[in-house]
């Protein structure tokens, strides 16, 4: 009897252990995380993932619905027949991976149209939405400088590897010399990874790894978090029980962060952080800032290579002057020298919304003038207009205005690096049909957003440290 009871308790413990370590499977969709440059629409099929859940699959595989009693009996069989048990575990893992692949493949074929009516989006947009939604699922509720939960980290790596696997089959053909046994040289066409994917994808994966390492570096910190609007305690660091220091830090930061009411408030002890901790934060901030710049550069280059949709060209204003306004137009048209910096200073842009609105108007005017520089081809497709631009007289007024508008747009994006995507960028993503570019654009965009958030959170902690030291 004692042996049987011990056996039951062992089986129960093993069963609990296996359940707790069940890997997390998420759907493609999730609540979007509102980062300023991530304006891609999230699929309507999105489902919210609870941070406390360990399995969240909308169409779980049969092995996840096994009843508790059946699991006990199966575990008992495994203990009697150890070799058969290992095979059963492998089969369960294989079955779960197979079910996940079936779901991915089905959603790609349906284009996120679960009715099957053929009204779904193209494969490129589906993959772009999938990466955006996966980012929202994994990082959407992570608003603190702390290591990711193991199940979240495993989900991110597993599902990103699945989504990135499509790039292994995107190739281009190039001539290569083959030497035959008799010494004859024969030129043959061989396949190789497409140039943009070969260059940018490994770089993005390296940036991804570096961002995860930044989170992992905040294991034992000298700061903690208190939820906004509560003095108690929903602190992330129960070991810091000094109520006086918490209350003082909270009052100082709460007044500074009224515009970020949804973020937890960083708190530090009276006297501030140690030199070692402050140095670590500054190093990680600088590293994340460089990652942000690199991801933004890749994203901008990928967007620049995307074709401009015909719908955008068809909806351009007839006059660039009417789009920009008389004040900006006169400044750009008059004089031989054009200073975009002085023009931006005169405009006195106060909010990000005003900057984004100006960027949209400048960009639409730029393409209007470029199209007008080829008068006889004003109704041709944009690809034809680009070919004719090289033959256009550079002294033409429309060409000069288009060049100045491009310079002004560049300075505007440099002055406001956190600017949201323009209407043209959003339109390119929506109508893009190149799967490789969709992967690179969405991957770089979510990494850019994550790096931007890390920099902002570190700045909040350093600001709290400065307040306490003063």
Coordinates of C-alpha atoms in Angstrom, one line a residue:
X1 CA 0.0 0.0 0.0
X2 CA 2.8 2.4 0.9
X3 CA 4.5 1.7 -2.4
X4 CA 1.3 2.4 -4.3
X5 CA 0.7 5.6 -2.5
X6 CA 4.2 6.7 -3.2
X7 CA 3.7 5.8 -6.8
X8 CA 0.5 7.9 -7.0
X9 CA 2.2 10.9 -5.4
X10 CA 5.1 10.6 -7.8
X11 CA 2.8 10.4 -10.8
X12 CA 0.9 13.4 -9.6
X13 CA 4.0 15.4 -9.1
X14 CA 5.3 14.5 -12.5
X15 CA 1.9 15.4 -14.0
X16 CA 1.9 18.8 -12.3
X17 CA 5.5 19.4 -13.5
X18 CA 4.6 18.5 -17.1
X19 CA 1.6 20.8 -17.1
X20 CA 3.5 23.7 -15.7
X21 CA 6.2 23.4 -18.3
X22 CA 3.8 23.2 -21.2
X23 CA 5.1 25.6 -23.9
X24 CA 3.0 28.6 -24.7
X25 CA 1.4 28.7 -28.1
X26 CA -0.2 31.9 -29.3
X27 CA -2.3 32.8 -32.2
X28 CA -0.9 35.1 -34.9
X29 CA -3.0 37.9 -33.6
X30 CA -2.8 40.0 -30.4
X31 CA -3.6 43.4 -29.1
X32 CA -1.5 45.9 -30.9
X33 CA 1.2 47.7 -28.9
X34 CA 0.9 51.4 -29.7
X35 CA 4.4 52.5 -30.7
X36 CA 4.6 55.7 -32.6
X37 CA 6.0 54.3 -35.8
X38 CA 4.0 51.1 -35.8
X39 CA 0.8 52.0 -37.7
X40 CA 0.2 48.8 -39.5
X41 CA -3.4 47.6 -39.0
X42 CA -3.7 44.6 -36.7
X43 CA -5.9 41.8 -37.9
X44 CA -9.5 41.7 -36.7
X45 CA -8.9 38.1 -35.8
X46 CA -6.6 39.2 -32.9
X47 CA -7.1 37.7 -29.5
X48 CA -5.8 39.0 -26.2
X49 CA -3.1 37.0 -24.5
X50 CA -3.1 37.0 -20.7
X51 CA 0.3 37.3 -19.1
X52 CA -0.6 34.7 -16.5
X53 CA -1.7 32.1 -19.0
X54 CA 0.6 29.4 -20.2
X55 CA -1.3 28.2 -23.2
X56 CA -3.4 30.4 -25.4
X57 CA -4.1 28.7 -28.7
X58 CA -7.5 29.4 -30.4
X59 CA -7.5 26.0 -32.0
X60 CA -5.5 23.8 -29.5
X61 CA -4.3 20.4 -30.6
X62 CA -6.0 17.3 -29.2
X63 CA -3.1 16.5 -26.8
X64 CA -3.8 19.7 -24.9
X65 CA -7.4 18.6 -24.0
X66 CA -6.4 15.3 -22.3
X67 CA -8.2 14.9 -19.0
X68 CA -6.4 14.8 -15.7
X69 CA -7.2 11.2 -15.1
X70 CA -6.1 10.1 -18.5
X71 CA -2.8 12.0 -18.0
X72 CA -2.2 10.1 -14.7
X73 CA -2.8 6.8 -16.3
X74 CA -0.5 7.6 -19.2
X75 CA 2.2 8.8 -16.8
X76 CA 1.9 5.5 -14.9
X77 CA 2.4 3.6 -18.1
X78 CA 5.4 5.7 -18.9
X79 CA 6.9 4.8 -15.5
X80 CA 6.4 1.1 -16.2
X81 CA 7.8 1.3 -19.7
X82 CA 10.4 4.0 -19.8
X83 CA 11.5 3.5 -23.3
X84 CA 7.9 3.7 -24.6
X85 CA 7.4 6.9 -22.6
X86 CA 10.3 8.7 -24.3
X87 CA 8.7 7.9 -27.7
X88 CA 5.4 9.1 -26.4
X89 CA 6.9 12.4 -25.4
X90 CA 8.5 12.8 -28.8
X91 CA 5.2 12.1 -30.5
X92 CA 3.3 14.6 -28.3
X93 CA 5.9 17.3 -29.1
X94 CA 5.8 16.4 -32.8
X95 CA 2.0 16.5 -32.7
X96 CA 1.9 20.0 -31.1
X97 CA 4.4 21.4 -33.6
X98 CA 2.4 19.9 -36.4
X99 CA -0.8 21.5 -35.2
X100 CA 1.0 24.9 -34.9
X101 CA 2.3 24.5 -38.5
X102 CA -1.2 23.6 -39.7
X103 CA -2.6 26.8 -38.2
X104 CA 0.1 29.0 -39.7
X105 CA -0.3 27.4 -43.1
X106 CA -4.1 27.8 -43.0
X107 CA -4.0 31.4 -42.1
X108 CA -1.5 32.2 -44.8
X109 CA -3.6 30.4 -47.4
X110 CA -6.8 32.1 -46.2
X111 CA -5.2 35.5 -46.0
X112 CA -6.8 36.0 -42.5
X113 CA -10.3 35.5 -44.0
X114 CA -11.7 32.7 -41.9
X115 CA -14.9 32.6 -44.0
X116 CA -12.9 31.2 -46.8
X117 CA -14.6 33.5 -49.3
X118 CA -11.4 34.6 -50.9
X119 CA -11.6 38.1 -49.5
X120 CA -8.4 37.9 -47.5
X121 CA -5.3 40.0 -47.8
X122 CA -2.2 38.8 -49.8
X123 CA 0.5 36.7 -48.2
X124 CA 2.9 39.6 -47.7
X125 CA 0.3 41.6 -45.7
X126 CA -0.6 38.5 -43.7
X127 CA 3.0 37.9 -42.6
X128 CA 3.5 41.6 -41.8
X129 CA 0.4 41.5 -39.6
X130 CA 1.6 38.3 -38.0
X131 CA 4.9 39.8 -36.9
X132 CA 3.2 42.9 -35.6
X133 CA 0.7 40.9 -33.6
X134 CA 3.3 38.6 -32.2
X135 CA 5.3 41.6 -31.0
X136 CA 2.2 42.9 -29.4
X137 CA 1.5 39.6 -27.7
X138 CA 5.0 39.2 -26.3
X139 CA 6.0 42.7 -25.5
X140 CA 2.7 44.6 -25.3
X141 CA 2.3 44.2 -21.6
X142 CA 6.0 44.4 -20.8
X143 CA 6.4 48.0 -19.6
X144 CA 9.4 47.5 -17.2
X145 CA 13.1 47.0 -17.4
X146 CA 13.1 43.4 -16.3
X147 CA 13.9 40.0 -18.0
X148 CA 11.2 38.5 -20.1
X149 CA 9.2 35.6 -18.8
X150 CA 10.7 32.3 -20.0
X151 CA 7.5 31.3 -21.8
X152 CA 7.3 34.7 -23.5
X153 CA 10.9 34.5 -24.7
X154 CA 10.4 30.9 -25.9
X155 CA 7.3 32.0 -27.8
X156 CA 9.1 34.9 -29.5
X157 CA 12.0 32.8 -30.6
X158 CA 9.9 29.9 -31.7
X159 CA 7.3 31.8 -33.7
X160 CA 9.8 34.3 -35.2
X161 CA 11.8 31.3 -36.5
X162 CA 8.7 29.9 -38.1
X163 CA 7.8 33.3 -39.8
X164 CA 11.4 33.9 -40.9
X165 CA 11.7 30.4 -42.5
X166 CA 10.0 31.7 -45.6
X167 CA 13.1 33.8 -46.4
X168 CA 15.1 30.6 -46.8
X169 CA 13.2 29.9 -50.0
X170 CA 13.4 33.5 -51.5
X171 CA 16.3 33.2 -53.9
X172 CA 17.7 34.8 -57.0
X173 CA 19.6 33.3 -59.9
X174 CA 23.1 34.3 -60.7
X175 CA 25.6 33.0 -63.3
X176 CA 28.5 31.0 -61.9
X177 CA 31.5 29.3 -63.5
X178 CA 31.6 25.5 -63.2
X179 CA 34.7 23.5 -64.1
X180 CA 34.2 20.2 -65.7
X181 CA 36.6 17.2 -65.4
X182 CA 38.2 17.9 -68.7
X183 CA 39.0 21.5 -67.7
X184 CA 36.2 23.1 -69.6
X185 CA 34.6 26.1 -68.0
X186 CA 30.8 26.2 -68.2
X187 CA 28.6 29.0 -67.0
X188 CA 25.5 27.9 -65.1
X189 CA 22.7 29.7 -63.3
X190 CA 22.7 28.9 -59.6
X191 CA 20.4 30.1 -56.9
X192 CA 21.5 32.2 -53.9
X193 CA 19.6 34.2 -51.2
X194 CA 18.2 37.5 -52.5
X195 CA 20.6 40.3 -51.8
X196 CA 18.4 42.4 -49.6
X197 CA 17.5 39.4 -47.4
X198 CA 21.0 38.2 -47.3
X199 CA 22.3 41.5 -46.0
X200 CA 19.5 42.7 -43.7
X201 CA 18.0 39.6 -42.1
X202 CA 21.1 38.5 -40.2
X203 CA 21.6 42.1 -39.1
X204 CA 18.0 42.2 -37.7
X205 CA 18.4 38.9 -36.0
X206 CA 21.6 40.2 -34.3
X207 CA 19.7 43.3 -33.1
X208 CA 16.9 41.1 -31.8
X209 CA 19.4 39.1 -29.7
X210 CA 21.0 42.3 -28.4
X211 CA 17.7 43.7 -27.2
X212 CA 16.8 40.5 -25.4
X213 CA 20.2 40.6 -23.7
X214 CA 19.5 44.1 -22.6
X215 CA 16.3 42.9 -20.8
X216 CA 18.2 40.0 -19.3
X217 CA 20.8 42.3 -17.9
X218 CA 18.3 43.9 -15.4
X219 CA 18.2 40.9 -13.0
X220 CA 19.1 42.5 -9.6
X221 CA 18.5 46.2 -9.9
X222 CA 18.6 49.1 -7.4
X223 CA 15.3 50.5 -8.7
X224 CA 11.8 49.1 -8.7
X225 CA 8.4 50.0 -10.0
X226 CA 5.1 51.3 -8.4
X227 CA 1.9 51.3 -10.3
X228 CA 0.7 54.8 -11.3
X229 CA -2.0 56.1 -9.0
X230 CA -1.3 53.8 -6.1
X231 CA 1.1 54.5 -3.2
X232 CA 1.1 50.9 -2.0
X233 CA 2.1 48.9 -3.6
X234 CA 1.8 47.2 -6.5
X235 CA 5.6 47.4 -6.5
X236 CA 7.7 45.1 -8.5
X237 CA 10.3 44.8 -5.7
X238 CA 8.8 43.6 -2.4
X239 CA 12.2 43.5 -0.8
X240 CA 12.3 47.3 -0.8
X241 CA 10.0 47.8 2.2
X242 CA 11.0 51.4 3.1
X243 CA 7.6 53.1 2.7
X244 CA 9.1 56.6 3.1
X245 CA 11.5 56.2 0.2
X246 CA 8.8 54.8 -2.0
X247 CA 6.3 57.5 -1.3
X248 CA 8.9 60.2 -1.8
X249 CA 10.0 58.8 -5.1
X250 CA 6.5 58.2 -6.3
X251 CA 5.4 61.8 -5.7
X252 CA 8.3 63.2 -7.6
X253 CA 7.9 61.0 -10.7
X254 CA 4.1 61.1 -10.7
X255 CA 4.1 64.9 -11.3
X256 CA 6.6 64.5 -14.1
X257 CA 4.8 61.7 -15.9
X258 CA 1.2 62.9 -16.1
X259 CA 1.3 62.4 -19.9
X260 CA 2.3 58.7 -19.4
X261 CA -0.3 57.7 -16.9
X262 CA -0.4 54.1 -18.2
X263 CA 3.3 53.4 -17.4
X264 CA 4.5 52.1 -14.0
X265 CA 6.6 54.6 -12.1
X266 CA 10.3 53.9 -11.5
X267 CA 11.4 54.3 -7.9
X268 CA 14.8 54.5 -6.3
X269 CA 16.1 54.8 -2.8
X270 CA 16.9 58.2 -1.1
X271 CA 20.3 59.2 -2.3
X272 CA 19.9 57.7 -5.8
X273 CA 21.6 54.8 -7.5
X274 CA 25.1 53.7 -7.0
X275 CA 27.7 54.7 -9.6
X276 CA 27.9 51.1 -10.9
X277 CA 24.2 50.9 -11.4
X278 CA 24.0 54.3 -13.1
X279 CA 26.9 53.4 -15.4
X280 CA 25.2 50.2 -16.4
X281 CA 22.0 52.1 -17.2
X282 CA 23.8 54.6 -19.3
X283 CA 25.6 51.9 -21.2
X284 CA 22.4 50.0 -22.0
X285 CA 20.7 53.2 -23.0
X286 CA 23.4 54.0 -25.5
X287 CA 23.4 50.5 -26.8
X288 CA 19.6 50.5 -27.3
X289 CA 19.9 53.9 -28.9
X290 CA 22.3 52.6 -31.5
X291 CA 20.0 49.6 -32.1
X292 CA 17.1 52.0 -32.6
X293 CA 19.1 53.9 -35.3
X294 CA 20.2 50.7 -37.1
X295 CA 16.7 49.3 -37.2
X296 CA 15.3 52.6 -38.4
X297 CA 17.9 52.8 -41.2
X298 CA 17.0 49.3 -42.4
X299 CA 13.2 50.1 -42.2
X300 CA 13.7 53.3 -44.2
X301 CA 15.7 51.6 -46.8
X302 CA 13.2 48.7 -47.2
X303 CA 10.3 51.2 -47.5
X304 CA 12.2 53.2 -50.1
X305 CA 12.6 50.1 -52.2
X306 CA 8.8 49.4 -52.1
X307 CA 6.8 50.4 -55.2
X308 CA 4.5 53.4 -54.8
X309 CA 0.9 52.1 -55.2
X310 CA -1.1 53.5 -58.1
X311 CA -3.8 54.5 -55.7
X312 CA -1.4 56.9 -53.9
X313 CA -0.4 58.5 -57.2
X314 CA -4.0 58.8 -58.4
X315 CA -4.9 60.7 -55.2
X316 CA -2.1 63.2 -55.3
X317 CA -3.1 66.9 -55.2
X318 CA -3.2 68.7 -58.5
X319 CA -1.0 71.5 -57.2
X320 CA 1.9 71.2 -54.8
X321 CA 1.4 74.8 -53.7
X322 CA -2.2 74.2 -52.5
X323 CA -1.0 71.2 -50.5
X324 CA 1.9 73.0 -48.8
X325 CA 0.3 76.4 -48.4
X326 CA 1.4 79.8 -49.6
X327 CA 3.9 80.5 -46.8
X328 CA 6.0 77.4 -47.2
X329 CA 5.7 77.5 -51.0
X330 CA 7.1 81.1 -51.2
X331 CA 10.0 80.2 -48.9
X332 CA 10.8 77.2 -51.1
X333 CA 10.4 79.0 -54.4
X334 CA 12.2 82.2 -53.7
X335 CA 16.0 82.6 -53.6
X336 CA 18.8 80.5 -54.9
X337 CA 19.7 79.1 -51.5
X338 CA 17.3 77.0 -49.5
X339 CA 17.7 76.3 -45.8
X340 CA 15.3 73.7 -44.5
X341 CA 16.5 74.1 -41.0
X342 CA 15.5 77.8 -40.9
X343 CA 12.1 77.0 -42.5
X344 CA 11.4 74.4 -39.7
X345 CA 12.4 77.0 -37.1
X346 CA 10.0 79.5 -38.5
X347 CA 7.1 77.1 -38.6
X348 CA 7.4 76.5 -34.8
X349 CA 6.1 72.9 -34.8
X350 CA 4.8 72.1 -31.3
X351 CA 3.4 68.6 -31.4
X352 CA 4.1 65.3 -33.2
X353 CA 0.7 65.5 -34.9
X354 CA 1.7 68.8 -36.5
X355 CA 5.0 67.4 -37.7
X356 CA 3.4 64.3 -39.2
X357 CA 0.8 66.4 -41.0
X358 CA 3.6 68.6 -42.4
X359 CA 5.5 65.5 -43.5
X360 CA 2.4 64.1 -45.4
X361 CA 1.9 67.4 -47.2
X362 CA 5.6 67.8 -48.1
X363 CA 5.8 64.2 -49.4
X364 CA 2.6 64.5 -51.5
X365 CA 3.8 67.8 -53.0
X366 CA 7.2 66.3 -53.8
X367 CA 5.6 63.6 -55.9
X368 CA 3.2 66.0 -57.5
X369 CA 6.1 68.2 -58.7
X370 CA 8.1 65.1 -59.8
X371 CA 5.2 64.0 -61.9
X372 CA 4.7 67.4 -63.4
X373 CA 8.3 67.5 -64.4
X374 CA 7.4 65.0 -67.1
X375 CA 4.3 66.8 -68.5
X376 CA 3.6 64.4 -71.3
X377 CA 3.7 61.4 -69.0
X378 CA 1.8 62.9 -66.1
X379 CA -0.8 60.1 -66.2
X380 CA 1.7 57.3 -66.6
X381 CA 2.6 54.8 -63.8
X382 CA 5.2 55.8 -61.3
X383 CA 7.7 53.3 -62.7
X384 CA 7.7 55.1 -66.0
X385 CA 8.0 58.5 -64.3
X386 CA 11.1 57.3 -62.4
X387 CA 12.7 56.2 -65.7
X388 CA 12.0 59.6 -67.2
X389 CA 13.3 61.6 -64.3
X390 CA 16.9 60.9 -65.3
X391 CA 16.3 62.7 -68.6
X392 CA 14.5 65.7 -67.1
X393 CA 16.1 69.1 -67.2
X394 CA 17.4 69.9 -63.8
X395 CA 16.7 73.6 -64.2
X396 CA 13.0 72.9 -64.5
X397 CA 11.0 74.6 -61.8
X398 CA 9.1 71.5 -60.8
X399 CA 12.3 69.5 -60.6
X400 CA 13.9 72.1 -58.3
X401 CA 10.8 72.3 -56.0
X402 CA 10.7 68.5 -55.8
X403 CA 14.4 68.4 -54.8
X404 CA 13.8 71.0 -52.1
X405 CA 10.7 69.2 -50.8
X406 CA 12.8 66.0 -50.5
X407 CA 15.5 67.9 -48.6
X408 CA 12.8 69.4 -46.3
X409 CA 11.3 66.0 -45.6
X410 CA 14.7 64.6 -44.8
X411 CA 15.4 67.4 -42.3
X412 CA 12.0 66.9 -40.8
X413 CA 12.5 63.2 -40.1
X414 CA 16.0 64.0 -38.7
X415 CA 14.6 66.5 -36.3
X416 CA 11.7 64.2 -35.2
X417 CA 13.1 60.7 -35.3
X418 CA 10.2 59.2 -33.4
X419 CA 7.8 60.5 -36.1
X420 CA 5.0 58.1 -37.1
X421 CA 4.9 56.5 -40.5
X422 CA 3.6 58.8 -43.2
X423 CA 0.6 58.1 -45.3
X424 CA 2.8 57.0 -48.1
X425 CA 4.6 54.5 -45.9
X426 CA 1.3 53.1 -44.6
X427 CA 0.0 52.8 -48.2
X428 CA 3.2 51.0 -49.3
X429 CA 2.8 48.4 -46.5
X430 CA -0.9 47.9 -47.2
X431 CA -0.4 47.3 -51.0
X432 CA 3.0 45.6 -50.8
X433 CA 3.0 42.1 -52.4
X434 CA 6.7 41.2 -51.9
X435 CA 7.0 38.7 -49.1
X436 CA 10.7 39.3 -48.5
X437 CA 10.2 43.1 -48.1
X438 CA 7.2 42.5 -45.9
X439 CA 9.3 40.4 -43.5
X440 CA 12.2 42.9 -43.4
X441 CA 9.9 45.9 -43.0
X442 CA 7.8 44.5 -40.2
X443 CA 10.7 42.9 -38.4
X444 CA 12.8 46.1 -38.4
X445 CA 9.7 48.2 -37.4
X446 CA 9.0 46.1 -34.3
X447 CA 12.6 46.1 -33.2
X448 CA 12.8 49.8 -33.8
X449 CA 9.8 50.2 -31.5
X450 CA 11.2 48.0 -28.8
X451 CA 14.6 49.8 -28.8
X452 CA 12.8 53.1 -28.6
X453 CA 10.8 52.0 -25.6
X454 CA 13.9 50.7 -23.8
X455 CA 15.6 54.0 -24.2
X456 CA 12.6 55.8 -22.9
X457 CA 12.3 53.5 -19.8
X458 CA 16.0 53.9 -19.0
X459 CA 15.6 57.7 -19.3
X460 CA 12.7 57.5 -16.8
X461 CA 14.9 55.6 -14.3
X462 CA 17.7 58.1 -14.7
X463 CA 15.3 61.0 -14.2
X464 CA 14.1 59.4 -11.0
X465 CA 17.7 58.9 -9.9
X466 CA 18.5 62.6 -10.6
X467 CA 15.4 63.7 -8.7
X468 CA 16.3 61.7 -5.6
X469 CA 19.9 62.9 -5.6
X470 CA 18.9 66.5 -5.9

